[in-house]
Amino acid sequence: MPKCACFHSYELTPVSDREYRLKLPSEGLGNLTEIIKRSGLVAEITPEPFGFDFVDNFIFYGVNKPETLAKFMNLLKGKIIVDLSPQLDECYALGPYTVFDREKSALALWGEHVNRAKYQKDQSASIKILKDIEDFIDRHPLIRTINDVVSPPKSDNITPNLADAWSHEIASKRGWRRLIANKTQITRPQKKRLDTETEEDLIGRVANTTRVDGVNPGSHVLILDDTIRSGGTLIEIARALREAGAREVYGLSAAKDAKFTNGGVELNKESWE
């Protein structure tokens, strides 16, 4: 299962010159520390011993721009960090698709946006999602510098391909290359899941079924999608990208389904704004 992490609060306080302490609720952090170090805003990260207040403490060394680091933490706060490493270097969702109360489920805020845009063809909802995706890209120190974007192949002929439309718009505005992912064989859409199918079944269903042409060797690519379930589609596209020569692969989705998650954070129990 993909490991998901999310934090809604944090404390970043100076310890000494260029050293800061980060305090986070101890609710499962996924690959957050690797993400922070990859950003280049921190030279080294050392975890501190666990205390008795149910928080995780880290010491950041070599912090040259604390204000920029704080802005990055504010960007990640409230987002779902989906650990699909090593296939994807980083992957995010703006919020949960569904929340659960025992066996009952209901659409969360971002689930409502996607549902209206995809199944009710509400253009205003699609524009709202695109605006927030663009804001995330603009504020992420690494994703904003990439040069290629790709979206998953269309899974049916009924619903609009939201991610394809978003990637086209973003590529046009930013001057990025828009890559096309093609199915090499037809598979049943992941949303048409049988009750007996596990997350591993879903991932295996789409494995080795995609080709991405025109990838420049050493390129950095963003995979854009509307919803993440098992993460199998993103993993498969990342595989195809890396086989074609991509060096870094990132993922960004409007929503993450609360099913098929692991790693200390239960999306249905989070306090979503």
PDB file of C-alpha atoms in Angstrom:
ATOM      1  CA  MET A   1       0.000   0.000   0.000  1.00  0.00           C
ATOM      2  CA  PRO A   2       1.222   3.532  -0.610  1.00  0.00           C
ATOM      3  CA  LYS A   3       2.323   5.185   2.602  1.00  0.00           C
ATOM      4  CA  CYS A   4       0.516   8.469   3.151  1.00  0.00           C
ATOM      5  CA  ALA A   5       1.497  11.299   5.445  1.00  0.00           C
ATOM      6  CA  CYS A   6      -0.150  14.558   6.372  1.00  0.00           C
ATOM      7  CA  PHE A   7       0.444  17.253   8.972  1.00  0.00           C
ATOM      8  CA  HIS A   8      -1.819  20.159   9.842  1.00  0.00           C
ATOM      9  CA  SER A   9       0.546  21.984  12.188  1.00  0.00           C
ATOM     10  CA  TYR A  10       4.265  22.303  12.823  1.00  0.00           C
ATOM     11  CA  GLU A  11       6.791  24.351  14.772  1.00  0.00           C
ATOM     12  CA  LEU A  12      10.039  25.582  13.211  1.00  0.00           C
ATOM     13  CA  THR A  13      12.272  27.302  15.753  1.00  0.00           C
ATOM     14  CA  PRO A  14      15.943  28.409  15.646  1.00  0.00           C
ATOM     15  CA  VAL A  15      18.460  26.451  17.712  1.00  0.00           C
ATOM     16  CA  SER A  16      21.630  28.280  16.668  1.00  0.00           C
ATOM     17  CA  ASP A  17      23.041  29.895  13.554  1.00  0.00           C
ATOM     18  CA  ARG A  18      21.650  27.973  10.511  1.00  0.00           C
ATOM     19  CA  GLU A  19      20.217  25.258  12.783  1.00  0.00           C
ATOM     20  CA  TYR A  20      16.480  24.834  13.315  1.00  0.00           C
ATOM     21  CA  ARG A  21      14.260  22.392  15.161  1.00  0.00           C
ATOM     22  CA  LEU A  22      11.173  21.066  13.388  1.00  0.00           C
ATOM     23  CA  LYS A  23       8.411  19.713  15.616  1.00  0.00           C
ATOM     24  CA  LEU A  24       5.630  17.703  13.983  1.00  0.00           C
ATOM     25  CA  PRO A  25       2.695  15.654  15.324  1.00  0.00           C
ATOM     26  CA  SER A  26       3.760  12.016  15.418  1.00  0.00           C
ATOM     27  CA  GLU A  27       1.208  10.672  12.938  1.00  0.00           C
ATOM     28  CA  GLY A  28       3.355   9.074  10.256  1.00  0.00           C
ATOM     29  CA  LEU A  29       5.591  11.242   8.103  1.00  0.00           C
ATOM     30  CA  GLY A  30       6.138   9.053   5.034  1.00  0.00           C
ATOM     31  CA  ASN A  31       9.157  10.330   3.098  1.00  0.00           C
ATOM     32  CA  LEU A  32       8.768  13.921   4.333  1.00  0.00           C
ATOM     33  CA  THR A  33      12.346  14.280   5.560  1.00  0.00           C
ATOM     34  CA  GLU A  34      13.704  13.061   2.212  1.00  0.00           C
ATOM     35  CA  ILE A  35      11.483  15.596   0.441  1.00  0.00           C
ATOM     36  CA  ILE A  36      12.733  18.453   2.627  1.00  0.00           C
ATOM     37  CA  LYS A  37      16.362  17.502   2.069  1.00  0.00           C
ATOM     38  CA  ARG A  38      15.831  17.129  -1.697  1.00  0.00           C
ATOM     39  CA  SER A  39      14.490  20.681  -1.805  1.00  0.00           C
ATOM     40  CA  GLY A  40      17.991  21.976  -1.144  1.00  0.00           C
ATOM     41  CA  LEU A  41      16.763  24.170   1.718  1.00  0.00           C
ATOM     42  CA  VAL A  42      18.381  21.949   4.364  1.00  0.00           C
ATOM     43  CA  ALA A  43      21.871  20.428   4.242  1.00  0.00           C
ATOM     44  CA  GLU A  44      21.344  17.719   6.849  1.00  0.00           C
ATOM     45  CA  ILE A  45      18.507  16.368   9.005  1.00  0.00           C
ATOM     46  CA  THR A  46      18.938  14.536  12.311  1.00  0.00           C
ATOM     47  CA  PRO A  47      16.002  13.032  14.234  1.00  0.00           C
ATOM     48  CA  GLU A  48      15.880  13.699  17.960  1.00  0.00           C
ATOM     49  CA  PRO A  49      14.871  11.066  20.545  1.00  0.00           C
ATOM     50  CA  PHE A  50      11.145  10.618  21.011  1.00  0.00           C
ATOM     51  CA  GLY A  51       9.610  12.594  23.843  1.00  0.00           C
ATOM     52  CA  PHE A  52       6.396  12.085  25.737  1.00  0.00           C
ATOM     53  CA  ASP A  53       4.270  14.619  23.877  1.00  0.00           C
ATOM     54  CA  PHE A  54       3.556  12.505  20.801  1.00  0.00           C
ATOM     55  CA  VAL A  55       5.608  14.646  18.455  1.00  0.00           C
ATOM     56  CA  ASP A  56       8.547  14.014  16.156  1.00  0.00           C
ATOM     57  CA  ASN A  57      11.506  16.370  16.473  1.00  0.00           C
ATOM     58  CA  PHE A  58      14.185  16.932  13.859  1.00  0.00           C
ATOM     59  CA  ILE A  59      17.218  19.186  13.772  1.00  0.00           C
ATOM     60  CA  PHE A  60      17.899  20.882  10.430  1.00  0.00           C
ATOM     61  CA  TYR A  61      21.491  21.855   9.707  1.00  0.00           C
ATOM     62  CA  GLY A  62      22.703  24.275   7.057  1.00  0.00           C
ATOM     63  CA  VAL A  63      19.499  26.323   6.766  1.00  0.00           C
ATOM     64  CA  ASN A  64      20.476  29.364   4.689  1.00  0.00           C
ATOM     65  CA  LYS A  65      16.949  30.626   4.006  1.00  0.00           C
ATOM     66  CA  PRO A  66      14.655  29.938   6.988  1.00  0.00           C
ATOM     67  CA  GLU A  67      11.828  32.046   5.539  1.00  0.00           C
ATOM     68  CA  THR A  68      11.885  30.009   2.312  1.00  0.00           C
ATOM     69  CA  LEU A  69      11.915  26.792   4.349  1.00  0.00           C
ATOM     70  CA  ALA A  70       8.889  28.003   6.320  1.00  0.00           C
ATOM     71  CA  LYS A  71       7.067  28.782   3.070  1.00  0.00           C
ATOM     72  CA  PHE A  72       7.789  25.249   1.846  1.00  0.00           C
ATOM     73  CA  MET A  73       6.443  23.770   5.085  1.00  0.00           C
ATOM     74  CA  ASN A  74       3.319  25.934   4.716  1.00  0.00           C
ATOM     75  CA  LEU A  75       2.873  24.591   1.185  1.00  0.00           C
ATOM     76  CA  LEU A  76       3.051  20.970   2.358  1.00  0.00           C
ATOM     77  CA  LYS A  77       0.827  21.548   5.403  1.00  0.00           C
ATOM     78  CA  GLY A  78      -2.587  20.024   4.836  1.00  0.00           C
ATOM     79  CA  LYS A  79      -1.519  18.201   1.674  1.00  0.00           C
ATOM     80  CA  ILE A  80      -1.359  14.419   1.422  1.00  0.00           C
ATOM     81  CA  ILE A  81       2.188  13.181   0.857  1.00  0.00           C
ATOM     82  CA  VAL A  82       1.954   9.878  -1.000  1.00  0.00           C
ATOM     83  CA  ASP A  83       5.130   7.823  -0.778  1.00  0.00           C
ATOM     84  CA  LEU A  84       5.471   6.007  -4.103  1.00  0.00           C
ATOM     85  CA  SER A  85       9.257   5.854  -3.942  1.00  0.00           C
ATOM     86  CA  PRO A  86      11.480   4.733  -5.548  1.00  0.00           C
ATOM     87  CA  GLN A  87       9.356   4.954  -8.694  1.00  0.00           C
ATOM     88  CA  LEU A  88       8.346   8.574  -7.974  1.00  0.00           C
ATOM     89  CA  ASP A  89      10.708  10.994  -6.281  1.00  0.00           C
ATOM     90  CA  GLU A  90       7.777  12.889  -4.735  1.00  0.00           C
ATOM     91  CA  CYS A  91       4.000  12.608  -4.992  1.00  0.00           C
ATOM     92  CA  TYR A  92       1.210  14.734  -3.553  1.00  0.00           C
ATOM     93  CA  ALA A  93      -2.566  15.077  -3.422  1.00  0.00           C
ATOM     94  CA  LEU A  94      -4.293  18.341  -2.544  1.00  0.00           C
ATOM     95  CA  GLY A  95      -6.703  16.523  -0.231  1.00  0.00           C
ATOM     96  CA  PRO A  96      -8.711  13.320   0.335  1.00  0.00           C
ATOM     97  CA  TYR A  97     -11.369  12.075  -2.075  1.00  0.00           C
ATOM     98  CA  THR A  98     -13.483  10.321   0.521  1.00  0.00           C
ATOM     99  CA  VAL A  99     -13.756  10.174   4.284  1.00  0.00           C
ATOM    100  CA  PHE A 100     -15.068   7.180   6.172  1.00  0.00           C
ATOM    101  CA  ASP A 101     -17.087   6.620   9.313  1.00  0.00           C
ATOM    102  CA  ARG A 102     -16.826   2.898   9.906  1.00  0.00           C
ATOM    103  CA  GLU A 103     -18.328   1.374   6.759  1.00  0.00           C
ATOM    104  CA  LYS A 104     -20.013   4.544   5.526  1.00  0.00           C
ATOM    105  CA  SER A 105     -18.221   6.908   3.194  1.00  0.00           C
ATOM    106  CA  ALA A 106     -18.814  10.447   2.038  1.00  0.00           C
ATOM    107  CA  LEU A 107     -17.107  12.761  -0.406  1.00  0.00           C
ATOM    108  CA  ALA A 108     -14.562  15.099   1.123  1.00  0.00           C
ATOM    109  CA  LEU A 109     -14.081  18.647  -0.177  1.00  0.00           C
ATOM    110  CA  TRP A 110     -11.631  17.682  -2.903  1.00  0.00           C
ATOM    111  CA  GLY A 111     -13.706  14.629  -3.728  1.00  0.00           C
ATOM    112  CA  GLU A 112     -16.666  16.922  -4.330  1.00  0.00           C
ATOM    113  CA  HIS A 113     -14.583  19.122  -6.642  1.00  0.00           C
ATOM    114  CA  VAL A 114     -13.394  16.126  -8.698  1.00  0.00           C
ATOM    115  CA  ASN A 115     -16.839  14.523  -8.714  1.00  0.00           C
ATOM    116  CA  ARG A 116     -18.500  17.692  -9.992  1.00  0.00           C
ATOM    117  CA  ALA A 117     -15.819  18.289 -12.619  1.00  0.00           C
ATOM    118  CA  LYS A 118     -15.634  14.695 -13.834  1.00  0.00           C
ATOM    119  CA  TYR A 119     -19.128  13.288 -13.527  1.00  0.00           C
ATOM    120  CA  GLN A 120     -21.276  16.413 -13.610  1.00  0.00           C
ATOM    121  CA  LYS A 121     -19.014  18.190 -16.124  1.00  0.00           C
ATOM    122  CA  ASP A 122     -18.913  21.280 -13.937  1.00  0.00           C
ATOM    123  CA  GLN A 123     -16.387  23.563 -15.620  1.00  0.00           C
ATOM    124  CA  SER A 124     -16.114  25.876 -12.606  1.00  0.00           C
ATOM    125  CA  ALA A 125     -15.019  22.941 -10.420  1.00  0.00           C
ATOM    126  CA  SER A 126     -12.373  21.944 -12.973  1.00  0.00           C
ATOM    127  CA  ILE A 127     -11.062  25.518 -13.103  1.00  0.00           C
ATOM    128  CA  LYS A 128     -10.937  25.625  -9.288  1.00  0.00           C
ATOM    129  CA  ILE A 129      -8.820  22.460  -9.190  1.00  0.00           C
ATOM    130  CA  LEU A 130      -6.524  23.703 -11.958  1.00  0.00           C
ATOM    131  CA  LYS A 131      -5.956  26.983 -10.109  1.00  0.00           C
ATOM    132  CA  ASP A 132      -4.892  25.176  -6.942  1.00  0.00           C
ATOM    133  CA  ILE A 133      -2.674  22.784  -8.888  1.00  0.00           C
ATOM    134  CA  GLU A 134      -0.965  25.733 -10.561  1.00  0.00           C
ATOM    135  CA  ASP A 135      -0.515  27.416  -7.178  1.00  0.00           C
ATOM    136  CA  PHE A 136       1.136  24.277  -5.784  1.00  0.00           C
ATOM    137  CA  ILE A 137       3.476  24.084  -8.785  1.00  0.00           C
ATOM    138  CA  ASP A 138       4.412  27.756  -8.491  1.00  0.00           C
ATOM    139  CA  ARG A 139       5.308  27.386  -4.812  1.00  0.00           C
ATOM    140  CA  HIS A 140       7.173  24.061  -4.950  1.00  0.00           C
ATOM    141  CA  PRO A 141      10.931  24.731  -5.290  1.00  0.00           C
ATOM    142  CA  LEU A 142      11.596  21.714  -7.523  1.00  0.00           C
ATOM    143  CA  ILE A 143       8.364  21.035  -9.393  1.00  0.00           C
ATOM    144  CA  ARG A 144       8.187  24.598 -10.682  1.00  0.00           C
ATOM    145  CA  THR A 145      11.542  24.114 -12.452  1.00  0.00           C
ATOM    146  CA  ILE A 146      10.699  20.940 -14.385  1.00  0.00           C
ATOM    147  CA  ASN A 147      10.102  20.961 -18.127  1.00  0.00           C
ATOM    148  CA  ASP A 148       7.738  18.112 -19.014  1.00  0.00           C
ATOM    149  CA  VAL A 149       4.226  17.112 -17.951  1.00  0.00           C
ATOM    150  CA  VAL A 150       2.213  13.984 -18.713  1.00  0.00           C
ATOM    151  CA  SER A 151      -1.212  12.647 -17.739  1.00  0.00           C
ATOM    152  CA  PRO A 152      -2.537   9.060 -17.680  1.00  0.00           C
ATOM    153  CA  PRO A 153      -4.257   7.678 -20.789  1.00  0.00           C
ATOM    154  CA  LYS A 154      -8.027   8.113 -20.859  1.00  0.00           C
ATOM    155  CA  SER A 155      -9.691   5.181 -19.112  1.00  0.00           C
ATOM    156  CA  ASP A 156     -13.160   5.460 -20.711  1.00  0.00           C
ATOM    157  CA  ASN A 157     -15.106   7.276 -23.395  1.00  0.00           C
ATOM    158  CA  ILE A 158     -17.727   8.781 -21.101  1.00  0.00           C
ATOM    159  CA  THR A 159     -16.099  11.001 -18.488  1.00  0.00           C
ATOM    160  CA  PRO A 160     -13.930  13.990 -19.436  1.00  0.00           C
ATOM    161  CA  ASN A 161     -10.177  13.525 -19.138  1.00  0.00           C
ATOM    162  CA  LEU A 162      -9.555  16.211 -16.518  1.00  0.00           C
ATOM    163  CA  ALA A 163      -5.838  15.560 -16.075  1.00  0.00           C
ATOM    164  CA  ASP A 164      -5.255  15.739 -19.819  1.00  0.00           C
ATOM    165  CA  ALA A 165      -6.987  19.124 -20.017  1.00  0.00           C
ATOM    166  CA  TRP A 166      -5.041  20.416 -16.998  1.00  0.00           C
ATOM    167  CA  SER A 167      -1.692  19.224 -18.369  1.00  0.00           C
ATOM    168  CA  HIS A 168      -2.447  20.880 -21.726  1.00  0.00           C
ATOM    169  CA  GLU A 169      -3.257  24.180 -19.997  1.00  0.00           C
ATOM    170  CA  ILE A 170      -0.210  24.056 -17.728  1.00  0.00           C
ATOM    171  CA  ALA A 171       2.146  23.154 -20.580  1.00  0.00           C
ATOM    172  CA  SER A 172       0.817  26.048 -22.661  1.00  0.00           C
ATOM    173  CA  LYS A 173       1.188  28.585 -19.842  1.00  0.00           C
ATOM    174  CA  ARG A 174       4.620  27.487 -18.616  1.00  0.00           C
ATOM    175  CA  GLY A 175       6.223  26.481 -21.896  1.00  0.00           C
ATOM    176  CA  TRP A 176       6.611  22.879 -20.757  1.00  0.00           C
ATOM    177  CA  ARG A 177       6.631  19.944 -23.154  1.00  0.00           C
ATOM    178  CA  ARG A 178       3.442  17.906 -22.940  1.00  0.00           C
ATOM    179  CA  LEU A 179       4.233  14.220 -23.223  1.00  0.00           C
ATOM    180  CA  ILE A 180       1.623  11.651 -24.219  1.00  0.00           C
ATOM    181  CA  ALA A 181       1.246   8.333 -22.409  1.00  0.00           C
ATOM    182  CA  ASN A 182      -0.170   5.559 -24.597  1.00  0.00           C
ATOM    183  CA  LYS A 183      -1.636   2.230 -23.591  1.00  0.00           C
ATOM    184  CA  THR A 184       0.180  -0.713 -25.132  1.00  0.00           C
ATOM    185  CA  GLN A 185      -2.643  -3.009 -24.068  1.00  0.00           C
ATOM    186  CA  ILE A 186      -6.203  -2.472 -22.887  1.00  0.00           C
ATOM    187  CA  THR A 187      -6.905  -2.960 -19.184  1.00  0.00           C
ATOM    188  CA  ARG A 188     -10.017  -2.561 -17.093  1.00  0.00           C
ATOM    189  CA  PRO A 189     -10.113   0.884 -15.382  1.00  0.00           C
ATOM    190  CA  GLN A 190      -8.969   0.793 -11.764  1.00  0.00           C
ATOM    191  CA  LYS A 191     -12.227   2.397 -10.623  1.00  0.00           C
ATOM    192  CA  LYS A 192     -13.988  -0.774 -11.809  1.00  0.00           C
ATOM    193  CA  ARG A 193     -12.536  -2.775  -8.953  1.00  0.00           C
ATOM    194  CA  LEU A 194     -13.888  -6.163  -8.023  1.00  0.00           C
ATOM    195  CA  ASP A 195     -14.629  -6.786  -4.353  1.00  0.00           C
ATOM    196  CA  THR A 196     -12.059  -9.588  -4.353  1.00  0.00           C
ATOM    197  CA  GLU A 197      -9.253  -7.453  -5.789  1.00  0.00           C
ATOM    198  CA  THR A 198      -6.493  -6.207  -3.517  1.00  0.00           C
ATOM    199  CA  GLU A 199      -4.294  -3.173  -4.003  1.00  0.00           C
ATOM    200  CA  GLU A 200      -1.563  -5.462  -5.334  1.00  0.00           C
ATOM    201  CA  ASP A 201      -4.050  -6.793  -7.905  1.00  0.00           C
ATOM    202  CA  LEU A 202      -4.793  -3.265  -9.119  1.00  0.00           C
ATOM    203  CA  ILE A 203      -1.123  -2.386  -9.441  1.00  0.00           C
ATOM    204  CA  GLY A 204      -0.403  -5.654 -11.229  1.00  0.00           C
ATOM    205  CA  ARG A 205      -3.284  -5.072 -13.630  1.00  0.00           C
ATOM    206  CA  VAL A 206      -1.660  -1.969 -15.117  1.00  0.00           C
ATOM    207  CA  ALA A 207       1.983  -3.071 -14.919  1.00  0.00           C
ATOM    208  CA  ASN A 208       3.901  -2.916 -18.220  1.00  0.00           C
ATOM    209  CA  THR A 209       0.925  -1.535 -20.150  1.00  0.00           C
ATOM    210  CA  THR A 210       2.107   2.006 -20.913  1.00  0.00           C
ATOM    211  CA  ARG A 211       4.585   3.708 -23.250  1.00  0.00           C
ATOM    212  CA  VAL A 212       5.674   7.354 -23.193  1.00  0.00           C
ATOM    213  CA  ASP A 213       7.371   8.602 -26.353  1.00  0.00           C
ATOM    214  CA  GLY A 214       9.585  11.638 -26.846  1.00  0.00           C
ATOM    215  CA  VAL A 215      11.143  11.676 -23.380  1.00  0.00           C
ATOM    216  CA  ASN A 216      14.412  13.604 -23.305  1.00  0.00           C
ATOM    217  CA  PRO A 217      17.232  11.816 -21.453  1.00  0.00           C
ATOM    218  CA  GLY A 218      17.769  13.343 -18.024  1.00  0.00           C
ATOM    219  CA  SER A 219      14.441  15.201 -18.050  1.00  0.00           C
ATOM    220  CA  HIS A 220      12.333  15.991 -14.983  1.00  0.00           C
ATOM    221  CA  VAL A 221       8.678  15.090 -15.482  1.00  0.00           C
ATOM    222  CA  LEU A 222       5.446  15.796 -13.592  1.00  0.00           C
ATOM    223  CA  ILE A 223       2.643  13.207 -13.788  1.00  0.00           C
ATOM    224  CA  LEU A 224      -0.689  14.960 -13.319  1.00  0.00           C
ATOM    225  CA  ASP A 225      -3.846  13.032 -12.368  1.00  0.00           C
ATOM    226  CA  ASP A 226      -7.269  13.744 -10.902  1.00  0.00           C
ATOM    227  CA  THR A 227      -7.413  10.966  -8.273  1.00  0.00           C
ATOM    228  CA  ILE A 228      -4.939   8.496  -6.764  1.00  0.00           C
ATOM    229  CA  ARG A 229      -6.282   5.151  -5.603  1.00  0.00           C
ATOM    230  CA  SER A 230      -3.626   2.442  -5.308  1.00  0.00           C
ATOM    231  CA  GLY A 231      -0.978   4.532  -7.047  1.00  0.00           C
ATOM    232  CA  GLY A 232      -0.584   1.798  -9.675  1.00  0.00           C
ATOM    233  CA  THR A 233      -1.200   4.100 -12.653  1.00  0.00           C
ATOM    234  CA  LEU A 234       1.387   6.636 -11.476  1.00  0.00           C
ATOM    235  CA  ILE A 235       3.910   3.884 -10.738  1.00  0.00           C
ATOM    236  CA  GLU A 236       3.409   2.420 -14.216  1.00  0.00           C
ATOM    237  CA  ILE A 237       3.807   5.777 -15.979  1.00  0.00           C
ATOM    238  CA  ALA A 238       6.901   6.500 -13.867  1.00  0.00           C
ATOM    239  CA  ARG A 239       8.356   3.155 -14.950  1.00  0.00           C
ATOM    240  CA  ALA A 240       7.768   4.002 -18.599  1.00  0.00           C
ATOM    241  CA  LEU A 241       9.255   7.482 -18.133  1.00  0.00           C
ATOM    242  CA  ARG A 242      12.406   6.204 -16.469  1.00  0.00           C
ATOM    243  CA  GLU A 243      12.865   3.475 -19.066  1.00  0.00           C
ATOM    244  CA  ALA A 244      12.630   6.208 -21.704  1.00  0.00           C
ATOM    245  CA  GLY A 245      15.337   8.244 -19.984  1.00  0.00           C
ATOM    246  CA  ALA A 246      13.644  10.537 -17.412  1.00  0.00           C
ATOM    247  CA  ARG A 247      15.824  11.254 -14.384  1.00  0.00           C
ATOM    248  CA  GLU A 248      13.302  12.644 -11.894  1.00  0.00           C
ATOM    249  CA  VAL A 249       9.571  11.918 -11.739  1.00  0.00           C
ATOM    250  CA  TYR A 250       7.005  13.749  -9.604  1.00  0.00           C
ATOM    251  CA  GLY A 251       3.293  13.142  -9.123  1.00  0.00           C
ATOM    252  CA  LEU A 252       0.465  15.561  -8.333  1.00  0.00           C
ATOM    253  CA  SER A 253      -3.224  14.774  -7.978  1.00  0.00           C
ATOM    254  CA  ALA A 254      -6.310  16.670  -6.913  1.00  0.00           C
ATOM    255  CA  ALA A 255      -7.395  13.960  -4.457  1.00  0.00           C
ATOM    256  CA  LYS A 256      -6.311  10.714  -2.796  1.00  0.00           C
ATOM    257  CA  ASP A 257      -8.824   7.993  -2.047  1.00  0.00           C
ATOM    258  CA  ALA A 258      -8.759   7.000   1.621  1.00  0.00           C
ATOM    259  CA  LYS A 259      -8.693   3.338   0.625  1.00  0.00           C
ATOM    260  CA  PHE A 260      -5.321   1.732  -0.017  1.00  0.00           C
ATOM    261  CA  THR A 261      -3.293   3.839   2.394  1.00  0.00           C
ATOM    262  CA  ASN A 262      -0.709   2.880   4.944  1.00  0.00           C
ATOM    263  CA  GLY A 263       2.005   4.393   7.081  1.00  0.00           C
ATOM    264  CA  GLY A 264       0.577   5.900  10.233  1.00  0.00           C
ATOM    265  CA  VAL A 265      -1.957   8.362   8.857  1.00  0.00           C
ATOM    266  CA  GLU A 266      -5.628   7.488   8.409  1.00  0.00           C
ATOM    267  CA  LEU A 267      -7.118   9.926   5.925  1.00  0.00           C
ATOM    268  CA  ASN A 268     -10.644   9.465   7.254  1.00  0.00           C
ATOM    269  CA  LYS A 269      -9.578  10.602  10.740  1.00  0.00           C
ATOM    270  CA  GLU A 270      -7.708  13.734   9.667  1.00  0.00           C
ATOM    271  CA  SER A 271      -9.104  17.198  10.353  1.00  0.00           C
ATOM    272  CA  TRP A 272      -9.581  18.560   6.866  1.00  0.00           C
ATOM    273  CA  GLU A 273     -10.316  22.220   6.238  1.00  0.00           C
TER     274      GLU A 273
END
